[in-house]
Amino acid sequence: LHMRIHGPFRGDLLIALSPASAGWLLAAVLERPRTHPDLGNLTRIEESGLLEIGNTMAGSYLSALSNIAKQSLLLSIPEIAIDMAGAVVDDLLAETTRGAATVLLIDMALAAGPPGSGALMLHLLDPVTLCRLMSAVTGARDGQGCEAIGGV
């Protein structure tokens, strides 16, 4: 699942779900028995459910980040891509960052889900944006302490 972040800390969010986690979440959202969905042949309701799940996960993260950084951040409409994780990430990096990406990796566990269920969220942003974001989160003056993360 892919979304763009608009605002002062623009970048991209990518949420990766295992087939088992996707199946468990769809079962919970669609109130049906848990199965492993055929990810190559999703129904419209399953695709819509996964997009809404991704939108909810990303919205929660962005809301917390907005509150901490005291900035307004908005999400684009989510898009879905089903492929090997490496291929999706490579395509996204090539399209959005031109090789100048920094990645914040968030490992999400599903508290109510079966053991091992969860998702990975990748927040892709350029080093200068990461520096501004870290300054806003920590309360440091813009650029202070950014040498450690490759900023200016």
Short mmCIF file of N, CA and C in Angstrom, two decimals:
data_model
loop_
_atom_site.label_atom_id
_atom_site.label_comp_id
_atom_site.label_asym_id
_atom_site.label_seq_id
_atom_site.Cartn_x
_atom_site.Cartn_y
_atom_site.Cartn_z
N LEU A 1 0.86 -1.17 0.00
CA LEU A 1 0.00 0.00 0.00
C LEU A 1 0.90 1.22 0.00
N HIS A 2 0.62 2.17 -0.86
CA HIS A 2 1.46 3.35 -1.02
C HIS A 2 0.62 4.61 -0.91
N MET A 3 1.16 5.59 -0.16
CA MET A 3 0.53 6.90 -0.04
C MET A 3 1.62 7.97 -0.05
N ARG A 4 1.29 9.11 -0.58
CA ARG A 4 2.20 10.26 -0.53
C ARG A 4 1.82 11.13 0.67
N ILE A 5 2.84 11.73 1.27
CA ILE A 5 2.63 12.67 2.37
C ILE A 5 2.83 14.07 1.81
N HIS A 6 1.84 14.94 2.06
CA HIS A 6 1.91 16.33 1.61
C HIS A 6 2.04 17.22 2.83
N GLY A 7 2.85 18.26 2.70
CA GLY A 7 3.06 19.19 3.80
C GLY A 7 4.55 19.44 3.96
N PRO A 8 4.95 20.01 5.09
CA PRO A 8 6.36 20.39 5.27
C PRO A 8 7.31 19.20 5.34
N PHE A 9 6.83 18.01 5.63
CA PHE A 9 7.68 16.83 5.70
C PHE A 9 7.25 15.82 4.64
N ARG A 10 7.12 16.30 3.41
CA ARG A 10 6.62 15.46 2.33
C ARG A 10 7.51 14.24 2.10
N GLY A 11 6.89 13.21 1.63
CA GLY A 11 7.60 11.97 1.35
C GLY A 11 6.58 10.93 0.93
N ASP A 12 6.93 9.69 1.10
CA ASP A 12 6.06 8.58 0.73
C ASP A 12 5.98 7.60 1.87
N LEU A 13 4.82 6.95 2.02
CA LEU A 13 4.64 5.87 2.98
C LEU A 13 4.34 4.60 2.20
N LEU A 14 5.00 3.54 2.59
CA LEU A 14 4.74 2.24 2.01
C LEU A 14 4.44 1.30 3.17
N ILE A 15 3.30 0.62 3.10
CA ILE A 15 2.92 -0.34 4.13
C ILE A 15 2.93 -1.72 3.51
N ALA A 16 3.74 -2.61 4.08
CA ALA A 16 3.86 -3.98 3.58
C ALA A 16 3.21 -4.93 4.56
N LEU A 17 2.28 -5.72 4.06
CA LEU A 17 1.58 -6.73 4.85
C LEU A 17 1.90 -8.12 4.30
N SER A 18 2.12 -9.07 5.19
CA SER A 18 2.27 -10.45 4.74
C SER A 18 0.90 -10.97 4.31
N PRO A 19 0.84 -11.99 3.48
CA PRO A 19 -0.47 -12.55 3.11
C PRO A 19 -1.29 -12.98 4.33
N ALA A 20 -0.63 -13.55 5.35
CA ALA A 20 -1.35 -13.98 6.55
C ALA A 20 -1.94 -12.78 7.29
N SER A 21 -1.16 -11.72 7.43
CA SER A 21 -1.67 -10.52 8.10
C SER A 21 -2.79 -9.87 7.30
N ALA A 22 -2.63 -9.82 5.98
CA ALA A 22 -3.68 -9.25 5.14
C ALA A 22 -4.97 -10.06 5.29
N GLY A 23 -4.85 -11.38 5.31
CA GLY A 23 -6.03 -12.23 5.47
C GLY A 23 -6.71 -12.02 6.81
N TRP A 24 -5.92 -11.93 7.88
CA TRP A 24 -6.48 -11.74 9.21
C TRP A 24 -7.20 -10.38 9.30
N LEU A 25 -6.55 -9.33 8.78
CA LEU A 25 -7.16 -8.00 8.83
C LEU A 25 -8.43 -7.93 7.99
N LEU A 26 -8.40 -8.54 6.80
CA LEU A 26 -9.61 -8.54 5.97
C LEU A 26 -10.74 -9.29 6.65
N ALA A 27 -10.43 -10.40 7.30
CA ALA A 27 -11.46 -11.15 8.02
C ALA A 27 -12.09 -10.30 9.12
N ALA A 28 -11.26 -9.55 9.82
CA ALA A 28 -11.76 -8.69 10.90
C ALA A 28 -12.61 -7.54 10.35
N VAL A 29 -12.14 -6.90 9.30
CA VAL A 29 -12.85 -5.75 8.74
C VAL A 29 -14.13 -6.17 8.02
N LEU A 30 -14.06 -7.26 7.28
CA LEU A 30 -15.21 -7.70 6.49
C LEU A 30 -16.12 -8.65 7.25
N GLU A 31 -15.76 -8.95 8.50
CA GLU A 31 -16.54 -9.83 9.36
C GLU A 31 -16.87 -11.15 8.66
N ARG A 32 -15.81 -11.85 8.29
CA ARG A 32 -15.97 -13.16 7.64
C ARG A 32 -14.87 -14.09 8.12
N PRO A 33 -14.97 -15.37 7.82
CA PRO A 33 -13.94 -16.30 8.29
C PRO A 33 -12.56 -15.93 7.76
N ARG A 34 -11.57 -16.20 8.57
CA ARG A 34 -10.20 -15.88 8.21
C ARG A 34 -9.72 -16.84 7.12
N THR A 35 -9.19 -16.27 6.05
CA THR A 35 -8.60 -17.05 4.97
C THR A 35 -7.34 -16.35 4.51
N HIS A 36 -6.58 -17.00 3.68
CA HIS A 36 -5.46 -16.36 3.02
C HIS A 36 -5.96 -15.93 1.64
N PRO A 37 -6.18 -14.63 1.45
CA PRO A 37 -6.76 -14.19 0.18
C PRO A 37 -5.79 -14.44 -0.97
N ASP A 38 -6.35 -14.64 -2.14
CA ASP A 38 -5.55 -14.75 -3.35
C ASP A 38 -5.15 -13.33 -3.73
N LEU A 39 -3.97 -12.92 -3.30
CA LEU A 39 -3.56 -11.53 -3.48
C LEU A 39 -3.43 -11.13 -4.94
N GLY A 40 -3.25 -12.11 -5.82
CA GLY A 40 -3.18 -11.80 -7.24
C GLY A 40 -4.56 -11.65 -7.87
N ASN A 41 -5.61 -11.95 -7.11
CA ASN A 41 -6.96 -11.93 -7.66
C ASN A 41 -7.96 -11.45 -6.59
N LEU A 42 -7.69 -10.26 -6.04
CA LEU A 42 -8.57 -9.72 -5.00
C LEU A 42 -9.91 -9.30 -5.57
N THR A 43 -10.96 -9.50 -4.78
CA THR A 43 -12.25 -8.94 -5.16
C THR A 43 -12.20 -7.43 -4.91
N ARG A 44 -13.17 -6.71 -5.44
CA ARG A 44 -13.20 -5.26 -5.24
C ARG A 44 -13.35 -4.91 -3.77
N ILE A 45 -14.15 -5.70 -3.04
CA ILE A 45 -14.35 -5.42 -1.61
C ILE A 45 -13.07 -5.72 -0.82
N GLU A 46 -12.32 -6.76 -1.21
CA GLU A 46 -11.05 -7.06 -0.52
C GLU A 46 -10.02 -5.97 -0.79
N GLU A 47 -9.93 -5.52 -2.03
CA GLU A 47 -9.00 -4.45 -2.35
C GLU A 47 -9.37 -3.17 -1.60
N SER A 48 -10.66 -2.84 -1.59
CA SER A 48 -11.12 -1.66 -0.86
C SER A 48 -10.81 -1.80 0.64
N GLY A 49 -11.01 -3.00 1.18
CA GLY A 49 -10.71 -3.23 2.59
C GLY A 49 -9.24 -3.03 2.91
N LEU A 50 -8.37 -3.57 2.05
CA LEU A 50 -6.93 -3.39 2.28
C LEU A 50 -6.53 -1.91 2.17
N LEU A 51 -7.09 -1.20 1.20
CA LEU A 51 -6.79 0.23 1.06
C LEU A 51 -7.24 1.00 2.31
N GLU A 52 -8.41 0.65 2.84
CA GLU A 52 -8.90 1.34 4.05
C GLU A 52 -8.04 1.00 5.26
N ILE A 53 -7.61 -0.24 5.36
CA ILE A 53 -6.71 -0.65 6.45
C ILE A 53 -5.41 0.16 6.37
N GLY A 54 -4.84 0.25 5.18
CA GLY A 54 -3.61 1.04 5.00
C GLY A 54 -3.82 2.50 5.32
N ASN A 55 -4.95 3.05 4.88
CA ASN A 55 -5.27 4.44 5.15
C ASN A 55 -5.38 4.70 6.65
N THR A 56 -5.99 3.76 7.37
CA THR A 56 -6.13 3.90 8.82
C THR A 56 -4.77 3.82 9.52
N MET A 57 -3.95 2.86 9.13
CA MET A 57 -2.61 2.74 9.73
C MET A 57 -1.78 3.99 9.46
N ALA A 58 -1.76 4.42 8.21
CA ALA A 58 -0.97 5.60 7.84
C ALA A 58 -1.52 6.85 8.51
N GLY A 59 -2.84 6.97 8.57
CA GLY A 59 -3.45 8.14 9.21
C GLY A 59 -3.11 8.23 10.69
N SER A 60 -3.06 7.10 11.37
CA SER A 60 -2.69 7.10 12.79
C SER A 60 -1.26 7.57 12.98
N TYR A 61 -0.37 7.04 12.15
CA TYR A 61 1.04 7.44 12.21
C TYR A 61 1.18 8.93 11.91
N LEU A 62 0.54 9.39 10.84
CA LEU A 62 0.67 10.79 10.44
C LEU A 62 0.04 11.73 11.46
N SER A 63 -1.05 11.33 12.08
CA SER A 63 -1.67 12.15 13.12
C SER A 63 -0.72 12.32 14.30
N ALA A 64 -0.10 11.23 14.73
CA ALA A 64 0.85 11.31 15.84
C ALA A 64 2.05 12.18 15.46
N LEU A 65 2.56 11.99 14.25
CA LEU A 65 3.70 12.78 13.78
C LEU A 65 3.33 14.26 13.69
N SER A 66 2.14 14.56 13.19
CA SER A 66 1.68 15.95 13.08
C SER A 66 1.59 16.60 14.46
N ASN A 67 1.05 15.86 15.42
CA ASN A 67 0.93 16.41 16.79
C ASN A 67 2.29 16.67 17.41
N ILE A 68 3.21 15.72 17.25
CA ILE A 68 4.54 15.89 17.84
C ILE A 68 5.29 17.04 17.18
N ALA A 69 5.24 17.10 15.85
CA ALA A 69 6.00 18.11 15.11
C ALA A 69 5.26 19.44 15.00
N LYS A 70 3.99 19.46 15.44
CA LYS A 70 3.16 20.67 15.36
C LYS A 70 3.09 21.22 13.94
N GLN A 71 2.86 20.30 12.99
CA GLN A 71 2.74 20.65 11.57
C GLN A 71 1.54 19.92 10.98
N SER A 72 0.96 20.50 9.97
CA SER A 72 -0.17 19.86 9.29
C SER A 72 0.37 18.99 8.16
N LEU A 73 0.02 17.71 8.20
CA LEU A 73 0.44 16.76 7.17
C LEU A 73 -0.79 16.05 6.62
N LEU A 74 -0.81 15.84 5.32
CA LEU A 74 -1.95 15.21 4.66
C LEU A 74 -1.49 13.99 3.87
N LEU A 75 -2.38 13.02 3.73
CA LEU A 75 -2.11 11.81 2.95
C LEU A 75 -2.84 11.86 1.63
N SER A 76 -2.21 11.28 0.61
CA SER A 76 -2.90 11.08 -0.66
C SER A 76 -3.83 9.89 -0.54
N ILE A 77 -4.62 9.68 -1.55
CA ILE A 77 -5.46 8.48 -1.62
C ILE A 77 -4.52 7.29 -1.76
N PRO A 78 -4.74 6.21 -1.00
CA PRO A 78 -3.83 5.07 -1.07
C PRO A 78 -3.94 4.32 -2.40
N GLU A 79 -2.82 3.71 -2.78
CA GLU A 79 -2.75 2.86 -3.96
C GLU A 79 -2.27 1.50 -3.50
N ILE A 80 -2.63 0.47 -4.24
CA ILE A 80 -2.22 -0.87 -3.86
C ILE A 80 -1.29 -1.43 -4.93
N ALA A 81 -0.26 -2.13 -4.48
CA ALA A 81 0.66 -2.83 -5.37
C ALA A 81 0.92 -4.20 -4.76
N ILE A 82 0.76 -5.23 -5.56
CA ILE A 82 0.98 -6.58 -5.06
C ILE A 82 2.10 -7.20 -5.88
N ASP A 83 3.22 -7.44 -5.21
CA ASP A 83 4.41 -7.97 -5.85
C ASP A 83 5.37 -8.38 -4.75
N MET A 84 6.53 -8.82 -5.12
CA MET A 84 7.58 -9.09 -4.15
C MET A 84 7.99 -7.75 -3.54
N ALA A 85 8.27 -7.73 -2.25
CA ALA A 85 8.56 -6.48 -1.54
C ALA A 85 9.70 -5.71 -2.20
N GLY A 86 10.75 -6.39 -2.58
CA GLY A 86 11.89 -5.72 -3.19
C GLY A 86 11.53 -4.99 -4.46
N ALA A 87 10.70 -5.60 -5.29
CA ALA A 87 10.30 -4.97 -6.54
C ALA A 87 9.47 -3.73 -6.30
N VAL A 88 8.56 -3.78 -5.35
CA VAL A 88 7.71 -2.62 -5.04
C VAL A 88 8.57 -1.48 -4.51
N VAL A 89 9.47 -1.77 -3.57
CA VAL A 89 10.33 -0.73 -2.99
C VAL A 89 11.25 -0.15 -4.05
N ASP A 90 11.86 -1.00 -4.88
CA ASP A 90 12.75 -0.51 -5.94
C ASP A 90 12.01 0.44 -6.88
N ASP A 91 10.81 0.06 -7.30
CA ASP A 91 10.02 0.92 -8.20
C ASP A 91 9.68 2.24 -7.53
N LEU A 92 9.29 2.19 -6.27
CA LEU A 92 8.93 3.41 -5.55
C LEU A 92 10.14 4.32 -5.38
N LEU A 93 11.28 3.76 -5.02
CA LEU A 93 12.50 4.56 -4.87
C LEU A 93 12.90 5.21 -6.19
N ALA A 94 12.84 4.45 -7.26
CA ALA A 94 13.21 4.99 -8.57
C ALA A 94 12.27 6.11 -8.99
N GLU A 95 10.99 5.96 -8.69
CA GLU A 95 9.98 6.94 -9.11
C GLU A 95 10.02 8.21 -8.28
N THR A 96 10.28 8.10 -6.99
CA THR A 96 10.05 9.25 -6.10
C THR A 96 11.31 9.93 -5.58
N THR A 97 12.42 9.22 -5.50
CA THR A 97 13.55 9.81 -4.78
C THR A 97 14.79 10.06 -5.61
N ARG A 98 14.84 9.47 -6.78
CA ARG A 98 16.02 9.59 -7.64
C ARG A 98 17.29 9.21 -6.87
N GLY A 99 17.18 8.20 -6.01
CA GLY A 99 18.33 7.66 -5.30
C GLY A 99 18.72 8.40 -4.03
N ALA A 100 18.02 9.46 -3.66
CA ALA A 100 18.40 10.25 -2.48
C ALA A 100 17.42 10.04 -1.35
N ALA A 101 17.15 8.80 -1.00
CA ALA A 101 16.13 8.52 0.01
C ALA A 101 16.73 8.11 1.33
N THR A 102 16.05 8.51 2.37
CA THR A 102 16.29 8.03 3.72
C THR A 102 14.99 7.33 4.12
N VAL A 103 15.11 6.25 4.85
CA VAL A 103 13.93 5.48 5.21
C VAL A 103 13.81 5.38 6.72
N LEU A 104 12.65 5.75 7.24
CA LEU A 104 12.30 5.45 8.62
C LEU A 104 11.47 4.18 8.57
N LEU A 105 11.86 3.16 9.30
CA LEU A 105 11.16 1.88 9.29
C LEU A 105 10.41 1.72 10.59
N ILE A 106 9.10 1.48 10.49
CA ILE A 106 8.25 1.28 11.65
C ILE A 106 7.73 -0.15 11.58
N ASP A 107 8.03 -0.94 12.58
CA ASP A 107 7.57 -2.33 12.66
C ASP A 107 6.31 -2.34 13.50
N MET A 108 5.18 -2.69 12.89
CA MET A 108 3.90 -2.63 13.58
C MET A 108 3.42 -4.04 13.90
N ALA A 109 3.10 -4.27 15.16
CA ALA A 109 2.52 -5.54 15.58
C ALA A 109 1.02 -5.33 15.78
N LEU A 110 0.25 -6.33 15.43
CA LEU A 110 -1.20 -6.24 15.63
C LEU A 110 -1.52 -6.85 16.98
N ALA A 111 -1.88 -6.01 17.93
CA ALA A 111 -2.11 -6.46 19.31
C ALA A 111 -3.18 -7.53 19.39
N ALA A 112 -4.22 -7.43 18.60
CA ALA A 112 -5.32 -8.40 18.67
C ALA A 112 -5.15 -9.54 17.67
N GLY A 113 -4.11 -9.47 16.87
CA GLY A 113 -3.92 -10.48 15.84
C GLY A 113 -3.18 -11.71 16.33
N PRO A 114 -3.08 -12.71 15.47
CA PRO A 114 -2.35 -13.92 15.84
C PRO A 114 -0.86 -13.62 15.98
N PRO A 115 -0.13 -14.48 16.69
CA PRO A 115 1.31 -14.25 16.85
C PRO A 115 2.00 -14.07 15.50
N GLY A 116 2.88 -13.09 15.44
CA GLY A 116 3.63 -12.82 14.22
C GLY A 116 2.92 -11.96 13.21
N SER A 117 1.68 -11.56 13.49
CA SER A 117 0.97 -10.71 12.53
C SER A 117 1.41 -9.27 12.70
N GLY A 118 1.39 -8.55 11.63
CA GLY A 118 1.77 -7.15 11.69
C GLY A 118 2.06 -6.62 10.30
N ALA A 119 2.74 -5.51 10.26
CA ALA A 119 3.06 -4.85 9.01
C ALA A 119 4.34 -4.06 9.19
N LEU A 120 4.96 -3.75 8.10
CA LEU A 120 6.09 -2.83 8.10
C LEU A 120 5.66 -1.56 7.39
N MET A 121 5.97 -0.42 7.99
CA MET A 121 5.69 0.86 7.36
C MET A 121 7.03 1.53 7.07
N LEU A 122 7.23 1.92 5.83
CA LEU A 122 8.43 2.62 5.43
C LEU A 122 8.05 4.05 5.10
N HIS A 123 8.70 5.00 5.78
CA HIS A 123 8.50 6.41 5.51
C HIS A 123 9.74 6.85 4.73
N LEU A 124 9.55 7.12 3.44
CA LEU A 124 10.65 7.50 2.55
C LEU A 124 10.71 9.02 2.44
N LEU A 125 11.87 9.57 2.71
CA LEU A 125 12.04 11.01 2.60
C LEU A 125 13.49 11.32 2.32
N ASP A 126 13.75 12.51 1.80
CA ASP A 126 15.12 12.88 1.50
C ASP A 126 15.83 13.31 2.79
N PRO A 127 17.18 13.28 2.82
CA PRO A 127 17.91 13.59 4.06
C PRO A 127 17.62 14.98 4.64
N VAL A 128 17.42 15.98 3.80
CA VAL A 128 17.14 17.32 4.31
C VAL A 128 15.78 17.35 5.01
N THR A 129 14.78 16.69 4.42
CA THR A 129 13.46 16.63 5.04
C THR A 129 13.53 15.87 6.36
N LEU A 130 14.30 14.77 6.39
CA LEU A 130 14.46 14.02 7.64
C LEU A 130 15.09 14.91 8.71
N CYS A 131 16.07 15.71 8.34
CA CYS A 131 16.71 16.62 9.28
C CYS A 131 15.70 17.61 9.85
N ARG A 132 14.87 18.20 8.98
CA ARG A 132 13.84 19.15 9.45
C ARG A 132 12.83 18.45 10.35
N LEU A 133 12.44 17.24 9.98
CA LEU A 133 11.49 16.47 10.79
C LEU A 133 12.07 16.16 12.16
N MET A 134 13.29 15.68 12.21
CA MET A 134 13.92 15.36 13.50
C MET A 134 14.10 16.60 14.35
N SER A 135 14.41 17.72 13.73
CA SER A 135 14.52 18.98 14.48
C SER A 135 13.17 19.36 15.08
N ALA A 136 12.10 19.22 14.31
CA ALA A 136 10.77 19.56 14.82
C ALA A 136 10.35 18.62 15.95
N VAL A 137 10.65 17.34 15.81
CA VAL A 137 10.26 16.36 16.82
C VAL A 137 11.04 16.54 18.11
N THR A 138 12.33 16.83 18.00
CA THR A 138 13.18 16.95 19.19
C THR A 138 13.19 18.36 19.77
N GLY A 139 12.67 19.34 19.02
CA GLY A 139 12.69 20.72 19.50
C GLY A 139 14.01 21.42 19.24
N ALA A 140 14.91 20.77 18.50
CA ALA A 140 16.20 21.40 18.18
C ALA A 140 15.99 22.48 17.12
N ARG A 141 16.93 23.41 17.08
CA ARG A 141 16.86 24.41 16.03
C ARG A 141 17.09 23.71 14.69
N ASP A 142 16.45 24.20 13.63
CA ASP A 142 16.53 23.57 12.32
C ASP A 142 17.98 23.32 11.93
N GLY A 143 18.28 22.06 11.71
CA GLY A 143 19.62 21.67 11.28
C GLY A 143 20.55 21.28 12.40
N GLN A 144 20.23 21.63 13.64
CA GLN A 144 21.10 21.31 14.75
C GLN A 144 21.12 19.81 15.00
N GLY A 145 22.31 19.23 14.96
CA GLY A 145 22.47 17.80 15.23
C GLY A 145 22.18 16.91 14.05
N CYS A 146 22.02 17.48 12.86
CA CYS A 146 21.66 16.67 11.70
C CYS A 146 22.87 15.97 11.06
N GLU A 147 24.06 16.28 11.48
CA GLU A 147 25.23 15.63 10.92
C GLU A 147 25.16 14.13 11.09
N ALA A 148 24.60 13.66 12.19
CA ALA A 148 24.54 12.24 12.48
C ALA A 148 23.61 11.49 11.53
N ILE A 149 22.66 12.19 10.92
CA ILE A 149 21.73 11.52 10.00
C ILE A 149 21.96 11.94 8.56
N GLY A 150 23.06 12.60 8.31
CA GLY A 150 23.41 12.94 6.92
C GLY A 150 22.77 14.22 6.43
N GLY A 151 22.23 15.03 7.32
CA GLY A 151 21.60 16.28 6.92
C GLY A 151 22.61 17.38 6.79
N VAL A 152 22.12 18.58 6.60
CA VAL A 152 22.99 19.74 6.42
C VAL A 152 23.29 20.39 7.74
#
